[in-house]
């Protein structure tokens, strides 16, 4: 029986699954961040090692286990320089004192970005599209021929349309415009005041600028817009509609690039934006299906680490 490791590494956590060739997860381990660009190479390697160790512990592996393949799907890994760094991680892992016999060849090492493993895990196979809308946003697709297309993922300054960050920014902007009298009345003013315990919406200046809030803190305000939209607020609903339009446009661009307009395919949606109360998932699905009737929009079937495991297993079956 073949055993593989699938690793999902991001800015907040690292997840590792130990899988067999029946696609069964035998153990799952979790550790801290593994984005080497923000925490450094040594700390990233420690997180990956820790996640692997915890996965083996969860599987109750007492003897040395043969690992026939490994896939590391890490955030921000796309350039040749990034792949070279991750290849270094694999070499270091093989020198570590983990209870593992590394039985694989170079062909059994898969290094990719987290969008691919989110696609494979979300759908359960490597063909389709993933629309990730969380703090940031990105759309990534892969067709039967292996061609891929990415749209977005340019960060909060240059892109991330349809993300929680952009929804939150639009919400605060709309609240201040309404307060100025430049736009119609909106419940977003009271929504931000109550959530942030502000005496006046003018105090947003102190919160955003003087406290030096980061992207994640601002993105965490998106549910205020979502709640207002679910309650029927016109301004909030226009913001959500704009987010839907951007995500549909990005997804349509991927379909036009690597699929045909009549392709039968699944689009998996991942990220916090899709869990809102205002039916953004349903709005997105309805709009996309109007353009591409053979598309099915789904929530993830499996987690990204499982997708990494499936990609690792593929290398043992070729």
PDB file of C-alpha atoms in Angstrom:
ATOM      1  CA  UNK A   1       0.000   0.000   0.000  1.00  0.00           C
ATOM      2  CA  UNK A   2       1.237   3.484  -0.876  1.00  0.00           C
ATOM      3  CA  UNK A   3       1.353   6.261   1.694  1.00  0.00           C
ATOM      4  CA  UNK A   4       1.598   9.939   0.796  1.00  0.00           C
ATOM      5  CA  UNK A   5       1.689  13.298   2.525  1.00  0.00           C
ATOM      6  CA  UNK A   6      -0.451  16.239   1.476  1.00  0.00           C
ATOM      7  CA  UNK A   7       0.484  19.615   2.927  1.00  0.00           C
ATOM      8  CA  UNK A   8      -1.525  22.836   2.834  1.00  0.00           C
ATOM      9  CA  UNK A   9       0.566  25.790   3.969  1.00  0.00           C
ATOM     10  CA  UNK A  10      -0.734  29.301   4.405  1.00  0.00           C
ATOM     11  CA  UNK A  11      -0.265  32.489   6.332  1.00  0.00           C
ATOM     12  CA  UNK A  12      -2.212  31.371   9.390  1.00  0.00           C
ATOM     13  CA  UNK A  13      -1.795  27.604   9.563  1.00  0.00           C
ATOM     14  CA  UNK A  14      -0.227  24.488   8.072  1.00  0.00           C
ATOM     15  CA  UNK A  15      -2.238  21.273   7.663  1.00  0.00           C
ATOM     16  CA  UNK A  16      -0.794  17.870   6.778  1.00  0.00           C
ATOM     17  CA  UNK A  17      -2.703  14.698   5.952  1.00  0.00           C
ATOM     18  CA  UNK A  18      -1.288  11.181   5.769  1.00  0.00           C
ATOM     19  CA  UNK A  19      -3.186   9.240   3.100  1.00  0.00           C
ATOM     20  CA  UNK A  20      -3.119   5.736   1.654  1.00  0.00           C
ATOM     21  CA  UNK A  21      -3.707   4.736  -1.958  1.00  0.00           C
ATOM     22  CA  UNK A  22      -7.398   4.170  -1.211  1.00  0.00           C
ATOM     23  CA  UNK A  23      -7.685   7.945  -0.755  1.00  0.00           C
ATOM     24  CA  UNK A  24      -8.279   7.472   2.954  1.00  0.00           C
ATOM     25  CA  UNK A  25      -6.928   9.976   5.479  1.00  0.00           C
ATOM     26  CA  UNK A  26      -5.127   8.064   8.224  1.00  0.00           C
ATOM     27  CA  UNK A  27      -3.936  11.077  10.187  1.00  0.00           C
ATOM     28  CA  UNK A  28      -4.211  14.863  10.174  1.00  0.00           C
ATOM     29  CA  UNK A  29      -1.812  17.317  11.767  1.00  0.00           C
ATOM     30  CA  UNK A  30      -1.891  21.065  12.218  1.00  0.00           C
ATOM     31  CA  UNK A  31       0.778  23.673  12.954  1.00  0.00           C
ATOM     32  CA  UNK A  32       1.418  27.411  12.553  1.00  0.00           C
ATOM     33  CA  UNK A  33       2.093  29.546   9.490  1.00  0.00           C
ATOM     34  CA  UNK A  34       4.243  28.260   6.642  1.00  0.00           C
ATOM     35  CA  UNK A  35       4.493  31.358   4.471  1.00  0.00           C
ATOM     36  CA  UNK A  36       8.269  31.664   4.308  1.00  0.00           C
ATOM     37  CA  UNK A  37       8.022  35.117   2.748  1.00  0.00           C
ATOM     38  CA  UNK A  38       6.585  36.497   5.984  1.00  0.00           C
ATOM     39  CA  UNK A  39       7.992  34.292   8.769  1.00  0.00           C
ATOM     40  CA  UNK A  40      11.264  33.114   7.218  1.00  0.00           C
ATOM     41  CA  UNK A  41      12.620  29.793   5.978  1.00  0.00           C
ATOM     42  CA  UNK A  42      13.540  28.240   9.320  1.00  0.00           C
ATOM     43  CA  UNK A  43      10.173  28.940  10.965  1.00  0.00           C
ATOM     44  CA  UNK A  44       8.346  27.664   7.876  1.00  0.00           C
ATOM     45  CA  UNK A  45      10.302  24.417   7.907  1.00  0.00           C
ATOM     46  CA  UNK A  46       9.512  23.951  11.590  1.00  0.00           C
ATOM     47  CA  UNK A  47       5.780  24.394  10.922  1.00  0.00           C
ATOM     48  CA  UNK A  48       5.839  21.814   8.128  1.00  0.00           C
ATOM     49  CA  UNK A  49       7.794  19.338  10.250  1.00  0.00           C
ATOM     50  CA  UNK A  50       5.413  19.860  13.158  1.00  0.00           C
ATOM     51  CA  UNK A  51       2.316  19.321  10.982  1.00  0.00           C
ATOM     52  CA  UNK A  52       3.809  16.083   9.606  1.00  0.00           C
ATOM     53  CA  UNK A  53       4.700  14.919  13.116  1.00  0.00           C
ATOM     54  CA  UNK A  54       1.156  15.569  14.366  1.00  0.00           C
ATOM     55  CA  UNK A  55      -0.333  13.737  11.359  1.00  0.00           C
ATOM     56  CA  UNK A  56       1.778  10.673  12.140  1.00  0.00           C
ATOM     57  CA  UNK A  57       0.767  10.884  15.796  1.00  0.00           C
ATOM     58  CA  UNK A  58      -2.915  11.070  14.858  1.00  0.00           C
ATOM     59  CA  UNK A  59      -2.490   8.005  12.649  1.00  0.00           C
ATOM     60  CA  UNK A  60      -0.934   6.190  15.614  1.00  0.00           C
ATOM     61  CA  UNK A  61       2.140   5.342  13.562  1.00  0.00           C
ATOM     62  CA  UNK A  62       4.605   3.638  15.904  1.00  0.00           C
ATOM     63  CA  UNK A  63       6.981   2.221  13.312  1.00  0.00           C
ATOM     64  CA  UNK A  64       8.760   3.844  10.402  1.00  0.00           C
ATOM     65  CA  UNK A  65       6.315   4.490   7.551  1.00  0.00           C
ATOM     66  CA  UNK A  66       7.244   4.517   3.868  1.00  0.00           C
ATOM     67  CA  UNK A  67       6.200   7.747   2.152  1.00  0.00           C
ATOM     68  CA  UNK A  68       5.925   7.256  -1.601  1.00  0.00           C
ATOM     69  CA  UNK A  69       5.044  10.842  -2.561  1.00  0.00           C
ATOM     70  CA  UNK A  70       4.565  14.307  -1.132  1.00  0.00           C
ATOM     71  CA  UNK A  71       2.724  17.401  -2.270  1.00  0.00           C
ATOM     72  CA  UNK A  72       3.296  20.808  -0.753  1.00  0.00           C
ATOM     73  CA  UNK A  73       0.704  23.400  -1.727  1.00  0.00           C
ATOM     74  CA  UNK A  74       1.930  26.661  -0.238  1.00  0.00           C
ATOM     75  CA  UNK A  75       0.585  30.196  -0.401  1.00  0.00           C
ATOM     76  CA  UNK A  76       2.467  32.443  -2.801  1.00  0.00           C
ATOM     77  CA  UNK A  77       4.471  29.674  -4.454  1.00  0.00           C
ATOM     78  CA  UNK A  78       4.416  30.258  -8.197  1.00  0.00           C
ATOM     79  CA  UNK A  79       7.819  31.529  -9.322  1.00  0.00           C
ATOM     80  CA  UNK A  80      10.826  29.323 -10.056  1.00  0.00           C
ATOM     81  CA  UNK A  81      12.652  30.912  -7.107  1.00  0.00           C
ATOM     82  CA  UNK A  82       9.826  29.926  -4.752  1.00  0.00           C
ATOM     83  CA  UNK A  83       9.833  26.335  -5.997  1.00  0.00           C
ATOM     84  CA  UNK A  84      13.579  26.142  -5.435  1.00  0.00           C
ATOM     85  CA  UNK A  85      13.108  27.222  -1.819  1.00  0.00           C
ATOM     86  CA  UNK A  86      10.425  24.585  -1.233  1.00  0.00           C
ATOM     87  CA  UNK A  87      12.629  21.920  -2.828  1.00  0.00           C
ATOM     88  CA  UNK A  88      15.087  22.842  -0.104  1.00  0.00           C
ATOM     89  CA  UNK A  89      12.371  22.179   2.491  1.00  0.00           C
ATOM     90  CA  UNK A  90      11.892  18.657   1.108  1.00  0.00           C
ATOM     91  CA  UNK A  91      15.621  17.944   1.352  1.00  0.00           C
ATOM     92  CA  UNK A  92      15.645  19.155   4.937  1.00  0.00           C
ATOM     93  CA  UNK A  93      12.635  16.982   5.755  1.00  0.00           C
ATOM     94  CA  UNK A  94      14.463  13.932   4.433  1.00  0.00           C
ATOM     95  CA  UNK A  95      17.337  14.684   6.803  1.00  0.00           C
ATOM     96  CA  UNK A  96      15.004  15.114   9.775  1.00  0.00           C
ATOM     97  CA  UNK A  97      14.492  12.469  12.458  1.00  0.00           C
ATOM     98  CA  UNK A  98      10.846  11.901  11.636  1.00  0.00           C
ATOM     99  CA  UNK A  99       9.797   8.210  11.698  1.00  0.00           C
ATOM    100  CA  UNK A 100       9.630   8.170   7.913  1.00  0.00           C
ATOM    101  CA  UNK A 101      11.431   6.306   5.169  1.00  0.00           C
ATOM    102  CA  UNK A 102      11.325   8.620   2.179  1.00  0.00           C
ATOM    103  CA  UNK A 103      10.701   6.148  -0.636  1.00  0.00           C
ATOM    104  CA  UNK A 104       9.996   8.601  -3.440  1.00  0.00           C
ATOM    105  CA  UNK A 105      11.833   9.843  -6.520  1.00  0.00           C
ATOM    106  CA  UNK A 106      11.929  13.489  -7.727  1.00  0.00           C
ATOM    107  CA  UNK A 107       8.876  12.738  -9.906  1.00  0.00           C
ATOM    108  CA  UNK A 108       6.904  12.021  -6.729  1.00  0.00           C
ATOM    109  CA  UNK A 109       7.438  15.512  -5.322  1.00  0.00           C
ATOM    110  CA  UNK A 110       4.708  18.014  -6.170  1.00  0.00           C
ATOM    111  CA  UNK A 111       5.240  21.682  -5.343  1.00  0.00           C
ATOM    112  CA  UNK A 112       2.442  24.085  -6.196  1.00  0.00           C
ATOM    113  CA  UNK A 113       0.452  27.046  -4.950  1.00  0.00           C
ATOM    114  CA  UNK A 114      -2.482  26.778  -2.587  1.00  0.00           C
ATOM    115  CA  UNK A 115      -5.015  27.586  -5.317  1.00  0.00           C
ATOM    116  CA  UNK A 116      -4.373  24.252  -7.065  1.00  0.00           C
ATOM    117  CA  UNK A 117      -4.802  22.161  -3.924  1.00  0.00           C
ATOM    118  CA  UNK A 118      -7.959  24.128  -3.050  1.00  0.00           C
ATOM    119  CA  UNK A 119      -9.309  23.238  -6.512  1.00  0.00           C
ATOM    120  CA  UNK A 120      -8.417  19.547  -6.264  1.00  0.00           C
ATOM    121  CA  UNK A 121      -9.606  19.225  -2.689  1.00  0.00           C
ATOM    122  CA  UNK A 122     -12.760  21.215  -3.267  1.00  0.00           C
ATOM    123  CA  UNK A 123     -13.900  19.231  -6.295  1.00  0.00           C
ATOM    124  CA  UNK A 124     -12.153  15.915  -5.628  1.00  0.00           C
ATOM    125  CA  UNK A 125     -10.249  15.958  -8.914  1.00  0.00           C
ATOM    126  CA  UNK A 126      -7.892  18.263 -10.776  1.00  0.00           C
ATOM    127  CA  UNK A 127     -10.237  19.649 -13.453  1.00  0.00           C
ATOM    128  CA  UNK A 128     -12.469  22.615 -12.759  1.00  0.00           C
ATOM    129  CA  UNK A 129     -12.321  26.072 -11.230  1.00  0.00           C
ATOM    130  CA  UNK A 130     -11.855  27.371  -7.696  1.00  0.00           C
ATOM    131  CA  UNK A 131     -13.141  30.814  -6.765  1.00  0.00           C
ATOM    132  CA  UNK A 132     -11.479  31.824  -3.518  1.00  0.00           C
ATOM    133  CA  UNK A 133     -12.966  34.880  -1.813  1.00  0.00           C
ATOM    134  CA  UNK A 134     -11.716  35.417   1.717  1.00  0.00           C
ATOM    135  CA  UNK A 135      -9.478  38.202   2.961  1.00  0.00           C
ATOM    136  CA  UNK A 136      -8.248  38.363  -0.656  1.00  0.00           C
ATOM    137  CA  UNK A 137      -9.566  36.806  -3.850  1.00  0.00           C
ATOM    138  CA  UNK A 138      -8.319  34.676  -6.725  1.00  0.00           C
ATOM    139  CA  UNK A 139      -9.853  32.467  -9.424  1.00  0.00           C
ATOM    140  CA  UNK A 140      -7.887  29.486 -10.692  1.00  0.00           C
ATOM    141  CA  UNK A 141      -8.819  26.832 -13.231  1.00  0.00           C
ATOM    142  CA  UNK A 142      -7.366  23.707 -14.790  1.00  0.00           C
ATOM    143  CA  UNK A 143      -8.717  21.810 -17.823  1.00  0.00           C
ATOM    144  CA  UNK A 144      -8.428  18.189 -18.980  1.00  0.00           C
ATOM    145  CA  UNK A 145      -5.315  18.976 -21.010  1.00  0.00           C
ATOM    146  CA  UNK A 146      -3.549  20.314 -17.939  1.00  0.00           C
ATOM    147  CA  UNK A 147      -3.668  23.947 -19.012  1.00  0.00           C
ATOM    148  CA  UNK A 148      -4.236  26.388 -16.171  1.00  0.00           C
ATOM    149  CA  UNK A 149      -5.448  29.958 -15.890  1.00  0.00           C
ATOM    150  CA  UNK A 150      -5.275  32.319 -12.946  1.00  0.00           C
ATOM    151  CA  UNK A 151      -7.217  35.564 -12.620  1.00  0.00           C
ATOM    152  CA  UNK A 152      -6.689  37.965  -9.726  1.00  0.00           C
ATOM    153  CA  UNK A 153      -4.693  37.281  -6.606  1.00  0.00           C
ATOM    154  CA  UNK A 154      -2.871  40.603  -6.965  1.00  0.00           C
ATOM    155  CA  UNK A 155      -3.293  41.701  -3.376  1.00  0.00           C
ATOM    156  CA  UNK A 156      -5.393  44.319  -1.639  1.00  0.00           C
ATOM    157  CA  UNK A 157      -3.807  47.314  -3.381  1.00  0.00           C
ATOM    158  CA  UNK A 158      -3.672  46.002  -6.951  1.00  0.00           C
ATOM    159  CA  UNK A 159      -6.645  43.628  -6.974  1.00  0.00           C
ATOM    160  CA  UNK A 160      -8.665  41.318  -4.703  1.00  0.00           C
ATOM    161  CA  UNK A 161     -12.010  42.358  -6.192  1.00  0.00           C
ATOM    162  CA  UNK A 162     -14.896  40.544  -4.506  1.00  0.00           C
ATOM    163  CA  UNK A 163     -12.835  39.886  -1.378  1.00  0.00           C
ATOM    164  CA  UNK A 164     -13.829  40.552   2.221  1.00  0.00           C
ATOM    165  CA  UNK A 165     -11.299  43.390   2.316  1.00  0.00           C
ATOM    166  CA  UNK A 166     -12.786  45.157  -0.712  1.00  0.00           C
ATOM    167  CA  UNK A 167     -16.353  44.629   0.598  1.00  0.00           C
ATOM    168  CA  UNK A 168     -15.385  46.136   3.959  1.00  0.00           C
ATOM    169  CA  UNK A 169     -13.639  49.112   2.339  1.00  0.00           C
ATOM    170  CA  UNK A 170     -16.637  49.736   0.081  1.00  0.00           C
ATOM    171  CA  UNK A 171     -18.928  49.530   3.109  1.00  0.00           C
ATOM    172  CA  UNK A 172     -16.984  52.122   5.086  1.00  0.00           C
ATOM    173  CA  UNK A 173     -16.711  54.351   2.041  1.00  0.00           C
ATOM    174  CA  UNK A 174     -20.477  54.161   1.495  1.00  0.00           C
ATOM    175  CA  UNK A 175     -21.198  54.913   5.161  1.00  0.00           C
ATOM    176  CA  UNK A 176     -19.035  58.036   5.056  1.00  0.00           C
ATOM    177  CA  UNK A 177     -20.553  59.184   1.749  1.00  0.00           C
ATOM    178  CA  UNK A 178     -24.003  58.823   3.277  1.00  0.00           C
ATOM    179  CA  UNK A 179     -22.902  60.704   6.375  1.00  0.00           C
ATOM    180  CA  UNK A 180     -21.591  63.515   4.152  1.00  0.00           C
ATOM    181  CA  UNK A 181     -24.879  63.642   2.264  1.00  0.00           C
ATOM    182  CA  UNK A 182     -23.238  62.474  -0.971  1.00  0.00           C
ATOM    183  CA  UNK A 183     -25.264  59.262  -1.084  1.00  0.00           C
ATOM    184  CA  UNK A 184     -28.557  57.872   0.154  1.00  0.00           C
ATOM    185  CA  UNK A 185     -29.206  56.859   3.753  1.00  0.00           C
ATOM    186  CA  UNK A 186     -27.770  53.516   4.837  1.00  0.00           C
ATOM    187  CA  UNK A 187     -27.834  51.363   7.956  1.00  0.00           C
ATOM    188  CA  UNK A 188     -24.104  50.814   7.473  1.00  0.00           C
ATOM    189  CA  UNK A 189     -23.442  53.929   9.553  1.00  0.00           C
ATOM    190  CA  UNK A 190     -25.075  52.408  12.626  1.00  0.00           C
ATOM    191  CA  UNK A 191     -23.624  49.001  11.768  1.00  0.00           C
ATOM    192  CA  UNK A 192     -20.031  50.237  11.921  1.00  0.00           C
ATOM    193  CA  UNK A 193     -20.730  52.414  14.964  1.00  0.00           C
ATOM    194  CA  UNK A 194     -22.183  49.536  16.965  1.00  0.00           C
ATOM    195  CA  UNK A 195     -19.592  46.974  15.932  1.00  0.00           C
ATOM    196  CA  UNK A 196     -16.642  49.259  16.646  1.00  0.00           C
ATOM    197  CA  UNK A 197     -18.254  51.031  19.617  1.00  0.00           C
ATOM    198  CA  UNK A 198     -17.925  54.463  17.993  1.00  0.00           C
ATOM    199  CA  UNK A 199     -19.645  57.616  19.217  1.00  0.00           C
ATOM    200  CA  UNK A 200     -19.691  58.934  15.661  1.00  0.00           C
ATOM    201  CA  UNK A 201     -18.947  57.414  12.270  1.00  0.00           C
ATOM    202  CA  UNK A 202     -16.246  60.100  12.041  1.00  0.00           C
ATOM    203  CA  UNK A 203     -14.283  58.010  14.550  1.00  0.00           C
ATOM    204  CA  UNK A 204     -13.541  55.549  11.739  1.00  0.00           C
ATOM    205  CA  UNK A 205     -10.569  57.788  11.001  1.00  0.00           C
ATOM    206  CA  UNK A 206      -9.028  56.949  14.370  1.00  0.00           C
ATOM    207  CA  UNK A 207      -9.721  53.227  13.957  1.00  0.00           C
ATOM    208  CA  UNK A 208      -8.401  52.792  10.434  1.00  0.00           C
ATOM    209  CA  UNK A 209      -5.562  55.284  10.304  1.00  0.00           C
ATOM    210  CA  UNK A 210      -4.279  55.879  13.818  1.00  0.00           C
ATOM    211  CA  UNK A 211      -4.534  52.273  14.983  1.00  0.00           C
ATOM    212  CA  UNK A 212      -2.768  51.215  11.801  1.00  0.00           C
ATOM    213  CA  UNK A 213      -5.180  48.401  11.093  1.00  0.00           C
ATOM    214  CA  UNK A 214      -3.935  45.741   8.703  1.00  0.00           C
ATOM    215  CA  UNK A 215      -5.665  43.964   5.837  1.00  0.00           C
ATOM    216  CA  UNK A 216      -7.055  41.098   7.934  1.00  0.00           C
ATOM    217  CA  UNK A 217      -8.509  43.431  10.558  1.00  0.00           C
ATOM    218  CA  UNK A 218     -10.244  45.498   7.897  1.00  0.00           C
ATOM    219  CA  UNK A 219     -11.460  42.388   6.043  1.00  0.00           C
ATOM    220  CA  UNK A 220     -13.051  41.193   9.295  1.00  0.00           C
ATOM    221  CA  UNK A 221     -15.519  44.090   8.976  1.00  0.00           C
ATOM    222  CA  UNK A 222     -17.106  42.603   5.823  1.00  0.00           C
ATOM    223  CA  UNK A 223     -19.839  40.801   7.829  1.00  0.00           C
ATOM    224  CA  UNK A 224     -21.230  44.243   8.752  1.00  0.00           C
ATOM    225  CA  UNK A 225     -21.953  44.850   5.063  1.00  0.00           C
ATOM    226  CA  UNK A 226     -23.260  41.313   4.679  1.00  0.00           C
ATOM    227  CA  UNK A 227     -25.671  41.724   7.620  1.00  0.00           C
ATOM    228  CA  UNK A 228     -26.926  45.055   6.292  1.00  0.00           C
ATOM    229  CA  UNK A 229     -27.497  43.547   2.856  1.00  0.00           C
ATOM    230  CA  UNK A 230     -29.354  40.572   4.361  1.00  0.00           C
ATOM    231  CA  UNK A 231     -31.534  43.092   6.240  1.00  0.00           C
ATOM    232  CA  UNK A 232     -32.476  44.761   2.969  1.00  0.00           C
ATOM    233  CA  UNK A 233     -30.184  47.794   2.973  1.00  0.00           C
ATOM    234  CA  UNK A 234     -30.035  49.127  -0.604  1.00  0.00           C
ATOM    235  CA  UNK A 235     -26.489  50.478  -0.399  1.00  0.00           C
ATOM    236  CA  UNK A 236     -25.115  47.287   1.141  1.00  0.00           C
ATOM    237  CA  UNK A 237     -26.828  45.191  -1.510  1.00  0.00           C
ATOM    238  CA  UNK A 238     -25.259  47.282  -4.257  1.00  0.00           C
ATOM    239  CA  UNK A 239     -21.846  46.559  -2.722  1.00  0.00           C
ATOM    240  CA  UNK A 240     -22.577  42.824  -2.662  1.00  0.00           C
ATOM    241  CA  UNK A 241     -23.869  42.992  -6.251  1.00  0.00           C
ATOM    242  CA  UNK A 242     -20.606  44.643  -7.321  1.00  0.00           C
ATOM    243  CA  UNK A 243     -18.611  41.899  -5.587  1.00  0.00           C
ATOM    244  CA  UNK A 244     -20.666  39.245  -7.385  1.00  0.00           C
ATOM    245  CA  UNK A 245     -20.131  40.952 -10.748  1.00  0.00           C
ATOM    246  CA  UNK A 246     -16.362  41.027 -10.219  1.00  0.00           C
ATOM    247  CA  UNK A 247     -16.203  37.365  -9.201  1.00  0.00           C
ATOM    248  CA  UNK A 248     -18.422  36.296 -12.112  1.00  0.00           C
ATOM    249  CA  UNK A 249     -16.267  38.313 -14.514  1.00  0.00           C
ATOM    250  CA  UNK A 250     -13.073  36.711 -13.191  1.00  0.00           C
ATOM    251  CA  UNK A 251     -14.588  33.226 -13.391  1.00  0.00           C
ATOM    252  CA  UNK A 252     -15.898  33.878 -16.909  1.00  0.00           C
ATOM    253  CA  UNK A 253     -12.407  34.935 -17.947  1.00  0.00           C
ATOM    254  CA  UNK A 254     -11.006  31.602 -16.761  1.00  0.00           C
ATOM    255  CA  UNK A 255     -13.748  29.656 -18.560  1.00  0.00           C
ATOM    256  CA  UNK A 256     -13.179  31.577 -21.801  1.00  0.00           C
ATOM    257  CA  UNK A 257      -9.418  31.003 -21.571  1.00  0.00           C
ATOM    258  CA  UNK A 258      -9.203  27.240 -21.002  1.00  0.00           C
ATOM    259  CA  UNK A 259     -12.698  25.787 -21.427  1.00  0.00           C
ATOM    260  CA  UNK A 260     -15.453  26.064 -24.026  1.00  0.00           C
ATOM    261  CA  UNK A 261     -18.699  27.924 -23.348  1.00  0.00           C
ATOM    262  CA  UNK A 262     -20.611  24.621 -23.322  1.00  0.00           C
ATOM    263  CA  UNK A 263     -18.133  22.767 -21.080  1.00  0.00           C
ATOM    264  CA  UNK A 264     -19.620  20.706 -18.273  1.00  0.00           C
ATOM    265  CA  UNK A 265     -17.584  21.626 -15.215  1.00  0.00           C
ATOM    266  CA  UNK A 266     -17.747  22.350 -11.517  1.00  0.00           C
ATOM    267  CA  UNK A 267     -16.806  25.632  -9.874  1.00  0.00           C
ATOM    268  CA  UNK A 268     -15.947  25.339  -6.190  1.00  0.00           C
ATOM    269  CA  UNK A 269     -16.249  28.379  -3.934  1.00  0.00           C
ATOM    270  CA  UNK A 270     -13.939  28.748  -0.943  1.00  0.00           C
ATOM    271  CA  UNK A 271     -13.386  31.483   1.612  1.00  0.00           C
ATOM    272  CA  UNK A 272     -15.266  33.463   4.248  1.00  0.00           C
ATOM    273  CA  UNK A 273     -17.193  35.673   1.802  1.00  0.00           C
ATOM    274  CA  UNK A 274     -19.350  32.748   0.681  1.00  0.00           C
ATOM    275  CA  UNK A 275     -20.575  32.020   4.214  1.00  0.00           C
ATOM    276  CA  UNK A 276     -22.527  35.277   4.514  1.00  0.00           C
ATOM    277  CA  UNK A 277     -26.231  35.734   5.225  1.00  0.00           C
ATOM    278  CA  UNK A 278     -27.054  37.806   2.136  1.00  0.00           C
ATOM    279  CA  UNK A 279     -27.132  34.875  -0.308  1.00  0.00           C
ATOM    280  CA  UNK A 280     -23.988  35.967  -2.122  1.00  0.00           C
ATOM    281  CA  UNK A 281     -23.302  32.339  -3.047  1.00  0.00           C
ATOM    282  CA  UNK A 282     -26.739  31.958  -4.604  1.00  0.00           C
ATOM    283  CA  UNK A 283     -26.389  35.290  -6.451  1.00  0.00           C
ATOM    284  CA  UNK A 284     -23.021  34.290  -7.834  1.00  0.00           C
ATOM    285  CA  UNK A 285     -24.222  30.832  -8.906  1.00  0.00           C
ATOM    286  CA  UNK A 286     -27.354  32.187 -10.599  1.00  0.00           C
ATOM    287  CA  UNK A 287     -25.408  34.848 -12.509  1.00  0.00           C
ATOM    288  CA  UNK A 288     -22.687  32.433 -13.630  1.00  0.00           C
ATOM    289  CA  UNK A 289     -25.130  29.717 -14.719  1.00  0.00           C
ATOM    290  CA  UNK A 290     -27.042  32.241 -16.827  1.00  0.00           C
ATOM    291  CA  UNK A 291     -23.852  32.709 -18.847  1.00  0.00           C
ATOM    292  CA  UNK A 292     -22.684  29.082 -18.732  1.00  0.00           C
ATOM    293  CA  UNK A 293     -25.656  26.709 -18.292  1.00  0.00           C
ATOM    294  CA  UNK A 294     -23.493  23.600 -17.907  1.00  0.00           C
ATOM    295  CA  UNK A 295     -21.562  24.951 -14.934  1.00  0.00           C
ATOM    296  CA  UNK A 296     -22.346  23.722 -11.431  1.00  0.00           C
ATOM    297  CA  UNK A 297     -21.320  25.863  -8.460  1.00  0.00           C
ATOM    298  CA  UNK A 298     -20.516  23.897  -5.304  1.00  0.00           C
ATOM    299  CA  UNK A 299     -19.050  24.237  -1.837  1.00  0.00           C
ATOM    300  CA  UNK A 300     -15.835  22.271  -1.139  1.00  0.00           C
ATOM    301  CA  UNK A 301     -16.139  18.501  -0.846  1.00  0.00           C
ATOM    302  CA  UNK A 302     -12.770  18.161   0.884  1.00  0.00           C
ATOM    303  CA  UNK A 303     -10.145  20.432   2.402  1.00  0.00           C
ATOM    304  CA  UNK A 304      -7.090  21.699   0.469  1.00  0.00           C
ATOM    305  CA  UNK A 305      -4.696  19.365   2.324  1.00  0.00           C
ATOM    306  CA  UNK A 306      -6.741  16.443   0.999  1.00  0.00           C
ATOM    307  CA  UNK A 307      -6.330  17.923  -2.486  1.00  0.00           C
ATOM    308  CA  UNK A 308      -2.578  17.968  -1.920  1.00  0.00           C
ATOM    309  CA  UNK A 309      -2.753  14.312  -0.938  1.00  0.00           C
ATOM    310  CA  UNK A 310      -4.639  13.460  -4.130  1.00  0.00           C
ATOM    311  CA  UNK A 311      -2.006  15.242  -6.229  1.00  0.00           C
ATOM    312  CA  UNK A 312       0.706  13.278  -4.448  1.00  0.00           C
ATOM    313  CA  UNK A 313      -1.163  10.015  -5.084  1.00  0.00           C
ATOM    314  CA  UNK A 314      -1.400  10.800  -8.799  1.00  0.00           C
ATOM    315  CA  UNK A 315       2.385  10.658  -9.067  1.00  0.00           C
ATOM    316  CA  UNK A 316       2.414   7.090  -7.737  1.00  0.00           C
ATOM    317  CA  UNK A 317      -0.114   5.934 -10.309  1.00  0.00           C
ATOM    318  CA  UNK A 318       1.584   7.212 -13.458  1.00  0.00           C
TER     319      UNK A 318
END
